[in-house]
């Protein structure tokens, strides 16, 4: 008998016994690997007694007549029209400063469709004619350079899948009481795409960096002239002049015709509609790195240039404002990410943190990208608090109490504490601070 | 001195000498890894003498007034309206049998945006109300099962990035003379997405497969009742009931609300608008596996059930109907894929196959997915024939002559021969059979 057979049999026995992985119904993630979850836990949701129901099917209009014609650029089904960006709004009294959020609870996998990528603009969406747009590299360089879009098209590209997260993501959970919101409304300022672009290092090498250069001020061509100061070291590392997102040219709201992309950095440093890189000895001390986008410490003092987004995870299903229809087996699924490198592990608890079980991580687990985690859960029908806790190679996602201890209650940016979802006896799911 | 420094210096020396990797200007792919391509090969395309051109920029309308408002579901820039599916058409005398192709030459990276995924329909695009749709499993099973879309939503999902290729892809290159078409028009019946779905094995295990079952007939709910017979073994391996594509629910033209997805298999076996899986001892011998979708051998006899798509690659840039503006350095870039597993190597030739150099493969190189390859090329201005040749773990992509020898000139499906692009002295690029 082969070893694999033996392992298979042992697993099957565990399945038959529905071996728990942790308290309150969390089941072994290896159930996924056997393909036997259906049989072992049946019935999950299937309705038995199927017969060919030809007569009923023949009444369906889409089986009676040819369907719609081919089309040059496809769109979602009209039956999915409710799946849109969430929490869309501009701040009153501004010229288009606002945000929209990815509906994380409606999505699966790790790629965010570009139409649902979150937005954060400081003066609306610039609609730029690429024929009129240029990128200038100037300041502490041996040879200032100016690139048309046609020039840039000649350069070699790099393609990588990365997450992008606004540093203000999840700040709703800093309110005194847990707001009753969806997962996307709270955490949807994070998305992931395959970005293709020209390495900034290649262009800076061509310009010739002068020895005194230590910072690069990146400025956008939107009406806000949004700009941030980026350490030269990051620019020479993995920074991209991104031209493509998920295969096609950037969408306007992502900075068409080009944006800076800084993997793992807080979102607004990845300057959209980029038109200028200026090298200098010192940072610009711009509005968006002084009065905004700085972090509070517990003593009330600010920290500037806190670029990296911390290790974080969130259960996207089941999540806020969703509802479990009946007791039974469900998949708990969510996303994890970190600027510090690949996610090492995500643990899930269904008993408010009394016990934890490791979730399955979908492969490949990529550096600075979203990682999908999954674990089966048998919900008994009793009120339950479900949690996820991510680990990267260095750190563990903090509790809410730990975060507040470090940053104080007036903090706003870089909130990455463990999210608790309260499942009530009626199956309804609600945002909660039950695990602090 | 660290070893890395030494390696860096040696590379830089090579760059300074612009060490060729193969004949007619192919350069070392390691140029990409150093970030020094810009400096070493300058000027590629940059225009020198950049000064802050504030006065000119201030005339640009998008810097003068706030941009467009946030939107619930984003779309491409109006300046990219020319990037659409290509070769869109239905066959005359049919009820919506037709295809559209992915514009491969306009895309980058490996993910195909869902709006540009190729289409192949046998009776148009069914517009299905998910509340009225069911999936039935019947035939040689212990317990027939019927699933509503709500039922299926309870099952655990798996997410993987896979290519999908129509077996009729690239058949244009079987014509006697090489047609003057774009890369997408010839080869655009291949796309790649992140697919999330329920493993078919899980549902079959729940139904209980009877010992006599060897095939599964999958049928769609479109007006064509498109159906194919799939070996049970494949269904128990990596087959998915796909519900999500690139994060969101399937698009209608990809089978909303659900399709079968068979990684590596010819596209039409991944039945769209799936409503029935029927297990049986024998295949159905349906129209689409007898009169169509069979392969010719050189002796004129047919082979049926040739599911796997062979190892293949194509240079997407520069490619048919594109034009190089002037002699100089360009990136040659393209895609490679195989049903037999991850791509091991892609070689590129710029001298009509006299010499070959290995291209850089973008990571991660995934099983049964598209792999992007890149290599820098200094075009001298002389007429040149550029080629790419992919290798998977078992095989090398065939020449056109080898393919024809195996399948005969009347063959139509599974054409995977090496694509030659002829670059003329004026920079224009044209489809060619120069390398056979």
mmCIF file of C-alpha atoms in Angstrom, chain A residues 46-376:
data_model
loop_
_atom_site.group_PDB
_atom_site.id
_atom_site.type_symbol
_atom_site.label_atom_id
_atom_site.label_comp_id
_atom_site.label_asym_id
_atom_site.label_seq_id
_atom_site.Cartn_x
_atom_site.Cartn_y
_atom_site.Cartn_z
ATOM 1 C CA UNK A 46 -27.845 20.429 -2.174
ATOM 2 C CA UNK A 47 -31.420 19.583 -2.904
ATOM 3 C CA UNK A 48 -31.845 15.921 -3.653
ATOM 4 C CA UNK A 49 -34.069 14.126 -6.116
ATOM 5 C CA UNK A 50 -32.902 15.660 -9.384
ATOM 6 C CA UNK A 51 -34.651 14.479 -12.479
ATOM 7 C CA UNK A 52 -34.240 15.859 -15.975
ATOM 8 C CA UNK A 53 -36.723 18.689 -15.837
ATOM 9 C CA UNK A 54 -36.811 19.328 -19.538
ATOM 10 C CA UNK A 55 -40.307 20.713 -19.583
ATOM 11 C CA UNK A 56 -39.493 23.349 -16.987
ATOM 12 C CA UNK A 57 -36.225 24.230 -18.655
ATOM 13 C CA UNK A 58 -37.814 24.614 -22.023
ATOM 14 C CA UNK A 59 -39.872 27.471 -20.712
ATOM 15 C CA UNK A 60 -36.747 29.471 -20.000
ATOM 16 C CA UNK A 61 -36.422 32.174 -22.643
ATOM 17 C CA UNK A 62 -32.640 31.826 -23.040
ATOM 18 C CA UNK A 63 -33.068 28.237 -24.227
ATOM 19 C CA UNK A 64 -35.690 29.180 -26.797
ATOM 20 C CA UNK A 65 -33.970 31.779 -28.940
ATOM 21 C CA UNK A 66 -30.431 32.855 -29.828
ATOM 22 C CA UNK A 67 -28.788 35.072 -27.260
ATOM 23 C CA UNK A 68 -27.217 38.504 -27.527
ATOM 24 C CA UNK A 69 -24.589 39.330 -30.156
ATOM 25 C CA UNK A 70 -20.846 39.511 -29.582
ATOM 26 C CA UNK A 71 -19.562 42.795 -28.265
ATOM 27 C CA UNK A 72 -16.368 44.816 -28.524
ATOM 28 C CA UNK A 73 -15.927 45.402 -24.788
ATOM 29 C CA UNK A 74 -17.846 43.309 -22.264
ATOM 30 C CA UNK A 75 -19.675 44.366 -19.119
ATOM 31 C CA UNK A 76 -21.012 42.547 -16.053
ATOM 32 C CA UNK A 77 -24.422 40.849 -16.115
ATOM 33 C CA UNK A 78 -27.401 43.121 -15.461
ATOM 34 C CA UNK A 79 -28.174 40.761 -12.574
ATOM 35 C CA UNK A 80 -24.943 41.922 -10.908
ATOM 36 C CA UNK A 81 -25.713 45.628 -11.219
ATOM 37 C CA UNK A 82 -25.830 45.862 -7.418
ATOM 38 C CA UNK A 83 -22.113 45.043 -7.200
ATOM 39 C CA UNK A 84 -20.519 48.473 -7.334
ATOM 40 C CA UNK A 85 -17.931 50.466 -5.497
ATOM 41 C CA UNK A 86 -19.233 51.398 -2.063
ATOM 42 C CA UNK A 87 -19.265 54.434 0.164
ATOM 43 C CA UNK A 88 -18.772 56.709 -2.822
ATOM 44 C CA UNK A 89 -18.521 60.335 -1.831
ATOM 45 C CA UNK A 90 -16.672 63.600 -2.115
ATOM 46 C CA UNK A 91 -16.058 65.800 0.895
ATOM 47 C CA UNK A 92 -18.259 68.851 1.016
ATOM 48 C CA UNK A 93 -16.375 72.059 0.376
ATOM 49 C CA UNK A 94 -13.622 70.399 -1.626
ATOM 50 C CA UNK A 95 -13.032 70.299 -5.361
ATOM 51 C CA UNK A 96 -13.490 66.585 -5.755
ATOM 52 C CA UNK A 97 -11.615 65.175 -2.765
ATOM 53 C CA UNK A 98 -13.219 61.839 -2.078
ATOM 54 C CA UNK A 99 -13.100 58.077 -2.187
ATOM 55 C CA UNK A 100 -14.892 54.938 -3.282
ATOM 56 C CA UNK A 101 -14.341 51.445 -1.943
ATOM 57 C CA UNK A 102 -14.011 47.924 -3.335
ATOM 58 C CA UNK A 103 -17.004 45.719 -2.348
ATOM 59 C CA UNK A 104 -14.741 43.049 -0.844
ATOM 60 C CA UNK A 105 -17.677 40.956 0.393
ATOM 61 C CA UNK A 106 -18.953 40.465 -3.177
ATOM 62 C CA UNK A 107 -15.632 39.392 -4.671
ATOM 63 C CA UNK A 108 -13.561 36.213 -4.732
ATOM 64 C CA UNK A 109 -9.984 35.265 -5.519
ATOM 65 C CA UNK A 110 -7.325 37.956 -5.241
ATOM 66 C CA UNK A 111 -7.523 40.131 -8.366
ATOM 67 C CA UNK A 112 -9.751 43.201 -8.122
ATOM 68 C CA UNK A 113 -11.601 43.895 -11.369
ATOM 69 C CA UNK A 114 -10.390 47.320 -12.508
ATOM 70 C CA UNK A 115 -13.955 48.655 -12.595
ATOM 71 C CA UNK A 116 -14.210 48.013 -8.846
ATOM 72 C CA UNK A 117 -10.723 49.126 -7.777
ATOM 73 C CA UNK A 118 -11.003 51.642 -4.944
ATOM 74 C CA UNK A 119 -10.545 55.330 -5.725
ATOM 75 C CA UNK A 120 -9.087 58.191 -3.713
ATOM 76 C CA UNK A 121 -8.816 61.514 -5.442
ATOM 77 C CA UNK A 122 -7.838 64.951 -4.168
ATOM 78 C CA UNK A 123 -9.377 66.870 -7.057
ATOM 79 C CA UNK A 124 -11.490 64.476 -9.076
ATOM 80 C CA UNK A 125 -10.453 62.247 -11.964
ATOM 81 C CA UNK A 126 -8.192 63.993 -14.479
ATOM 82 C CA UNK A 127 -9.069 62.999 -18.053
ATOM 83 C CA UNK A 128 -5.701 63.279 -19.753
ATOM 84 C CA UNK A 129 -4.967 63.149 -23.469
ATOM 85 C CA UNK A 130 -1.816 60.999 -23.629
ATOM 86 C CA UNK A 131 -0.601 62.893 -26.717
ATOM 87 C CA UNK A 132 -0.338 66.017 -24.532
ATOM 88 C CA UNK A 133 1.192 64.369 -21.476
ATOM 89 C CA UNK A 134 4.860 64.225 -20.540
ATOM 90 C CA UNK A 135 6.960 62.879 -17.711
ATOM 91 C CA UNK A 136 9.861 65.064 -16.625
ATOM 92 C CA UNK A 137 12.792 63.937 -14.472
ATOM 93 C CA UNK A 138 14.666 66.909 -13.040
ATOM 94 C CA UNK A 139 16.474 68.298 -9.996
ATOM 95 C CA UNK A 140 19.584 66.513 -8.722
ATOM 96 C CA UNK A 141 20.311 64.582 -11.916
ATOM 97 C CA UNK A 142 23.153 64.864 -14.378
ATOM 98 C CA UNK A 143 20.811 65.111 -17.343
ATOM 99 C CA UNK A 144 17.189 66.204 -16.955
ATOM 100 C CA UNK A 145 14.927 64.114 -19.154
ATOM 101 C CA UNK A 146 11.506 64.545 -20.689
ATOM 102 C CA UNK A 147 9.467 61.588 -21.930
ATOM 103 C CA UNK A 148 6.437 61.573 -24.150
ATOM 104 C CA UNK A 149 4.126 58.578 -23.839
ATOM 105 C CA UNK A 150 5.557 57.280 -27.121
ATOM 106 C CA UNK A 151 9.058 57.517 -25.651
ATOM 107 C CA UNK A 152 8.038 55.492 -22.604
ATOM 108 C CA UNK A 153 6.422 52.836 -24.787
ATOM 109 C CA UNK A 154 9.906 51.893 -25.999
ATOM 110 C CA UNK A 155 11.167 50.897 -22.550
ATOM 111 C CA UNK A 156 11.145 47.352 -21.172
ATOM 112 C CA UNK A 157 8.307 46.608 -18.772
ATOM 113 C CA UNK A 158 7.958 44.597 -15.584
ATOM 114 C CA UNK A 159 4.666 42.910 -14.581
ATOM 115 C CA UNK A 160 3.817 42.096 -10.966
ATOM 116 C CA UNK A 161 0.651 41.575 -8.926
ATOM 117 C CA UNK A 162 0.557 43.938 -5.946
ATOM 118 C CA UNK A 163 -1.982 45.188 -3.449
ATOM 119 C CA UNK A 164 -2.639 48.902 -3.115
ATOM 120 C CA UNK A 165 -4.067 50.211 0.171
ATOM 121 C CA UNK A 166 -4.987 53.721 1.223
ATOM 122 C CA UNK A 167 -3.478 54.561 4.595
ATOM 123 C CA UNK A 168 -6.940 55.720 5.704
ATOM 124 C CA UNK A 169 -8.397 52.260 5.098
ATOM 125 C CA UNK A 170 -10.424 50.768 7.973
ATOM 126 C CA UNK A 171 -10.382 54.034 9.934
ATOM 127 C CA UNK A 172 -14.127 53.601 10.523
ATOM 128 C CA UNK A 173 -13.147 51.069 13.168
ATOM 129 C CA UNK A 174 -11.465 53.805 15.187
ATOM 130 C CA UNK A 175 -14.888 55.198 16.098
ATOM 131 C CA UNK A 176 -15.983 54.695 19.699
ATOM 132 C CA UNK A 177 -18.635 52.171 18.746
ATOM 133 C CA UNK A 178 -18.362 49.662 15.945
ATOM 134 C CA UNK A 179 -20.212 51.063 12.920
ATOM 135 C CA UNK A 180 -22.745 48.734 11.290
ATOM 136 C CA UNK A 181 -21.164 48.613 7.824
ATOM 137 C CA UNK A 182 -20.206 46.077 5.171
ATOM 138 C CA UNK A 183 -16.715 44.710 4.849
ATOM 139 C CA UNK A 184 -16.148 46.864 1.771
ATOM 140 C CA UNK A 185 -17.414 50.026 3.461
ATOM 141 C CA UNK A 186 -14.950 49.509 6.316
ATOM 142 C CA UNK A 187 -11.976 47.871 4.596
ATOM 143 C CA UNK A 188 -12.520 48.459 0.870
ATOM 144 C CA UNK A 189 -9.706 50.968 0.401
ATOM 145 C CA UNK A 190 -7.539 48.006 -0.590
ATOM 146 C CA UNK A 191 -7.446 46.318 -3.999
ATOM 147 C CA UNK A 192 -4.999 44.228 -6.014
ATOM 148 C CA UNK A 193 -4.043 44.273 -9.672
ATOM 149 C CA UNK A 194 -1.389 43.034 -12.013
ATOM 150 C CA UNK A 195 0.592 46.206 -12.710
ATOM 151 C CA UNK A 196 2.937 46.497 -15.702
ATOM 152 C CA UNK A 197 5.326 49.383 -15.927
ATOM 153 C CA UNK A 198 8.823 50.691 -16.517
ATOM 154 C CA UNK A 199 11.140 50.342 -13.504
ATOM 155 C CA UNK A 200 11.848 53.855 -12.169
ATOM 156 C CA UNK A 201 15.436 52.752 -11.572
ATOM 157 C CA UNK A 202 15.934 52.407 -15.326
ATOM 158 C CA UNK A 203 14.873 55.997 -15.985
ATOM 159 C CA UNK A 204 16.835 57.403 -13.036
ATOM 160 C CA UNK A 205 19.912 55.528 -14.214
ATOM 161 C CA UNK A 206 19.523 57.122 -17.603
ATOM 162 C CA UNK A 207 19.166 60.585 -16.041
ATOM 163 C CA UNK A 208 22.148 59.972 -13.759
ATOM 164 C CA UNK A 209 21.468 60.477 -10.042
ATOM 165 C CA UNK A 210 23.703 63.116 -8.407
ATOM 166 C CA UNK A 211 25.372 62.129 -5.117
ATOM 167 C CA UNK A 212 23.387 64.625 -3.029
ATOM 168 C CA UNK A 213 20.011 63.185 -4.084
ATOM 169 C CA UNK A 214 18.161 61.406 -1.264
ATOM 170 C CA UNK A 215 14.497 62.084 -2.035
ATOM 171 C CA UNK A 216 12.322 62.123 -5.130
ATOM 172 C CA UNK A 217 9.279 64.398 -5.151
ATOM 173 C CA UNK A 218 6.588 62.857 -7.351
ATOM 174 C CA UNK A 219 3.829 65.162 -8.603
ATOM 175 C CA UNK A 220 0.588 64.437 -10.427
ATOM 176 C CA UNK A 221 -0.974 66.451 -13.253
ATOM 177 C CA UNK A 222 -4.390 66.598 -11.608
ATOM 178 C CA UNK A 223 -5.744 69.967 -10.517
ATOM 179 C CA UNK A 224 -4.635 69.197 -6.933
ATOM 180 C CA UNK A 225 -1.007 68.775 -8.079
ATOM 181 C CA UNK A 226 -0.960 65.930 -5.570
ATOM 182 C CA UNK A 227 2.654 65.318 -4.577
ATOM 183 C CA UNK A 228 4.632 63.266 -2.120
ATOM 184 C CA UNK A 229 8.307 62.844 -1.232
ATOM 185 C CA UNK A 230 9.661 59.330 -1.721
ATOM 186 C CA UNK A 231 13.011 58.025 -0.476
ATOM 187 C CA UNK A 232 15.412 57.566 -3.396
ATOM 188 C CA UNK A 233 16.160 54.076 -2.086
ATOM 189 C CA UNK A 234 12.566 52.981 -2.728
ATOM 190 C CA UNK A 235 12.627 54.491 -6.209
ATOM 191 C CA UNK A 236 15.744 52.465 -7.028
ATOM 192 C CA UNK A 237 14.226 49.311 -5.546
ATOM 193 C CA UNK A 238 10.834 48.173 -6.890
ATOM 194 C CA UNK A 239 9.104 51.413 -7.964
ATOM 195 C CA UNK A 240 7.336 51.334 -11.330
ATOM 196 C CA UNK A 241 6.043 53.879 -13.798
ATOM 197 C CA UNK A 242 2.824 51.873 -14.203
ATOM 198 C CA UNK A 243 1.229 51.954 -17.654
ATOM 199 C CA UNK A 244 -0.998 48.860 -17.548
ATOM 200 C CA UNK A 245 -3.395 47.467 -14.960
ATOM 201 C CA UNK A 246 -4.755 43.921 -15.305
ATOM 202 C CA UNK A 247 -3.496 43.691 -18.867
ATOM 203 C CA UNK A 248 -4.926 46.896 -20.337
ATOM 204 C CA UNK A 249 -3.856 50.544 -20.054
ATOM 205 C CA UNK A 250 -4.572 52.177 -16.701
ATOM 206 C CA UNK A 251 -8.096 53.332 -16.076
ATOM 207 C CA UNK A 252 -8.509 57.153 -15.763
ATOM 208 C CA UNK A 253 -9.250 56.871 -12.038
ATOM 209 C CA UNK A 254 -5.960 54.994 -11.593
ATOM 210 C CA UNK A 255 -3.917 57.736 -13.211
ATOM 211 C CA UNK A 256 -4.137 57.206 -16.971
ATOM 212 C CA UNK A 257 -1.886 57.525 -18.856
ATOM 213 C CA UNK A 258 0.624 56.707 -16.110
ATOM 214 C CA UNK A 259 1.077 56.567 -12.364
ATOM 215 C CA UNK A 260 3.874 55.926 -9.970
ATOM 216 C CA UNK A 261 3.463 52.562 -8.252
ATOM 217 C CA UNK A 262 5.238 51.898 -4.957
ATOM 218 C CA UNK A 263 4.629 48.304 -3.820
ATOM 219 C CA UNK A 264 3.562 48.062 -0.168
ATOM 220 C CA UNK A 265 3.583 51.838 0.399
ATOM 221 C CA UNK A 266 0.493 53.746 1.533
ATOM 222 C CA UNK A 267 -1.677 54.344 -1.513
ATOM 223 C CA UNK A 268 -1.376 58.092 -2.018
ATOM 224 C CA UNK A 269 2.389 57.903 -2.514
ATOM 225 C CA UNK A 270 1.694 56.020 -5.770
ATOM 226 C CA UNK A 271 1.046 59.360 -7.481
ATOM 227 C CA UNK A 272 -1.560 59.200 -10.254
ATOM 228 C CA UNK A 273 -1.371 61.179 -13.521
ATOM 229 C CA UNK A 274 2.370 61.454 -12.792
ATOM 230 C CA UNK A 275 4.130 64.251 -14.686
ATOM 231 C CA UNK A 276 7.183 65.099 -12.608
ATOM 232 C CA UNK A 277 9.921 63.399 -10.601
ATOM 233 C CA UNK A 278 12.220 65.906 -8.910
ATOM 234 C CA UNK A 279 15.297 64.626 -7.113
ATOM 235 C CA UNK A 280 16.507 66.562 -4.092
ATOM 236 C CA UNK A 281 18.463 66.413 -0.881
ATOM 237 C CA UNK A 282 15.381 66.958 1.295
ATOM 238 C CA UNK A 283 11.705 66.032 1.156
ATOM 239 C CA UNK A 284 9.230 68.635 -0.084
ATOM 240 C CA UNK A 285 7.273 68.714 3.195
ATOM 241 C CA UNK A 286 4.099 68.903 1.143
ATOM 242 C CA UNK A 287 0.615 69.299 2.583
ATOM 243 C CA UNK A 288 -0.067 65.587 2.079
ATOM 244 C CA UNK A 289 2.894 64.544 4.215
ATOM 245 C CA UNK A 290 2.618 67.155 6.949
ATOM 246 C CA UNK A 291 -0.966 68.177 7.759
ATOM 247 C CA UNK A 292 -2.267 64.879 6.335
ATOM 248 C CA UNK A 293 -0.915 61.341 6.047
ATOM 249 C CA UNK A 294 1.126 61.456 9.216
ATOM 250 C CA UNK A 295 0.650 58.994 12.062
ATOM 251 C CA UNK A 296 -0.086 59.765 15.677
ATOM 252 C CA UNK A 297 1.814 58.113 18.450
ATOM 253 C CA UNK A 298 0.236 57.411 21.814
ATOM 254 C CA UNK A 299 1.908 60.524 23.278
ATOM 255 C CA UNK A 300 0.166 62.705 20.674
ATOM 256 C CA UNK A 301 3.267 63.445 18.639
ATOM 257 C CA UNK A 302 3.300 62.718 14.918
ATOM 258 C CA UNK A 303 5.407 60.425 12.851
ATOM 259 C CA UNK A 304 6.005 61.353 9.218
ATOM 260 C CA UNK A 305 6.902 59.175 6.269
ATOM 261 C CA UNK A 306 5.408 55.984 7.674
ATOM 262 C CA UNK A 307 5.074 54.430 4.268
ATOM 263 C CA UNK A 308 4.710 50.672 4.762
ATOM 264 C CA UNK A 309 1.238 49.197 5.208
ATOM 265 C CA UNK A 310 1.250 46.802 8.170
ATOM 266 C CA UNK A 311 0.297 43.123 8.242
ATOM 267 C CA UNK A 312 -3.484 42.796 8.044
ATOM 268 C CA UNK A 313 -6.326 40.446 7.254
ATOM 269 C CA UNK A 314 -10.090 40.549 7.105
ATOM 270 C CA UNK A 315 -12.765 37.900 6.728
ATOM 271 C CA UNK A 316 -14.789 38.932 3.670
ATOM 272 C CA UNK A 317 -17.367 36.137 3.975
ATOM 273 C CA UNK A 318 -19.339 35.951 6.148
ATOM 274 C CA UNK A 319 -19.015 39.644 6.986
ATOM 275 C CA UNK A 320 -20.948 42.748 8.041
ATOM 276 C CA UNK A 321 -24.576 42.959 6.892
ATOM 277 C CA UNK A 322 -24.504 39.482 5.351
ATOM 278 C CA UNK A 323 -26.764 36.787 6.763
ATOM 279 C CA UNK A 324 -26.340 33.031 7.225
ATOM 280 C CA UNK A 325 -29.606 31.402 6.211
ATOM 281 C CA UNK A 326 -29.466 28.403 8.561
ATOM 282 C CA UNK A 327 -27.072 26.442 10.758
ATOM 283 C CA UNK A 328 -24.676 24.279 8.759
ATOM 284 C CA UNK A 329 -21.303 24.278 7.049
ATOM 285 C CA UNK A 330 -19.973 27.503 5.500
ATOM 286 C CA UNK A 331 -16.650 28.555 4.098
ATOM 287 C CA UNK A 332 -14.982 31.344 6.034
ATOM 288 C CA UNK A 333 -12.900 33.221 3.478
ATOM 289 C CA UNK A 334 -10.927 36.425 3.432
ATOM 290 C CA UNK A 335 -7.857 38.370 2.376
ATOM 291 C CA UNK A 336 -4.485 39.018 3.989
ATOM 292 C CA UNK A 337 -1.606 41.293 2.980
ATOM 293 C CA UNK A 338 1.522 43.029 4.235
ATOM 294 C CA UNK A 339 4.170 45.408 2.936
ATOM 295 C CA UNK A 340 6.789 43.335 4.755
ATOM 296 C CA UNK A 341 6.577 40.419 2.342
ATOM 297 C CA UNK A 342 4.549 37.266 1.698
ATOM 298 C CA UNK A 343 1.878 36.230 4.181
ATOM 299 C CA UNK A 344 3.196 33.325 6.248
ATOM 300 C CA UNK A 345 -0.003 32.248 7.947
ATOM 301 C CA UNK A 346 -3.568 33.306 8.655
ATOM 302 C CA UNK A 347 -5.307 31.920 11.716
ATOM 303 C CA UNK A 348 -9.055 31.955 12.163
ATOM 304 C CA UNK A 349 -11.083 31.794 15.362
ATOM 305 C CA UNK A 350 -14.821 31.093 15.628
ATOM 306 C CA UNK A 351 -14.966 31.397 19.399
ATOM 307 C CA UNK A 352 -13.922 35.008 19.919
ATOM 308 C CA UNK A 353 -10.243 34.178 20.144
ATOM 309 C CA UNK A 354 -10.333 31.316 22.639
ATOM 310 C CA UNK A 355 -8.907 28.964 19.997
ATOM 311 C CA UNK A 356 -7.383 29.431 16.543
ATOM 312 C CA UNK A 357 -6.882 27.207 13.498
ATOM 313 C CA UNK A 358 -4.657 27.829 10.472
ATOM 314 C CA UNK A 359 -6.559 28.620 7.271
ATOM 315 C CA UNK A 360 -5.673 27.312 3.811
ATOM 316 C CA UNK A 361 -3.762 29.932 1.789
ATOM 317 C CA UNK A 362 -4.470 29.956 -1.963
ATOM 318 C CA UNK A 363 -1.247 29.690 -3.953
ATOM 319 C CA UNK A 364 0.847 31.311 -5.209
ATOM 320 C CA UNK A 365 1.382 33.420 -2.080
ATOM 321 C CA UNK A 366 3.003 36.504 -3.589
ATOM 322 C CA UNK A 367 5.097 39.268 -2.083
ATOM 323 C CA UNK A 368 3.088 42.463 -1.374
ATOM 324 C CA UNK A 369 -0.069 41.038 -2.883
ATOM 325 C CA UNK A 370 -3.453 39.919 -1.569
ATOM 326 C CA UNK A 371 -3.565 36.343 -0.291
ATOM 327 C CA UNK A 372 -6.922 34.541 -0.175
ATOM 328 C CA UNK A 373 -7.485 32.346 2.892
ATOM 329 C CA UNK A 374 -10.219 29.752 3.441
ATOM 330 C CA UNK A 375 -11.390 27.433 6.202
ATOM 331 C CA UNK A 376 -14.621 25.421 6.565
#
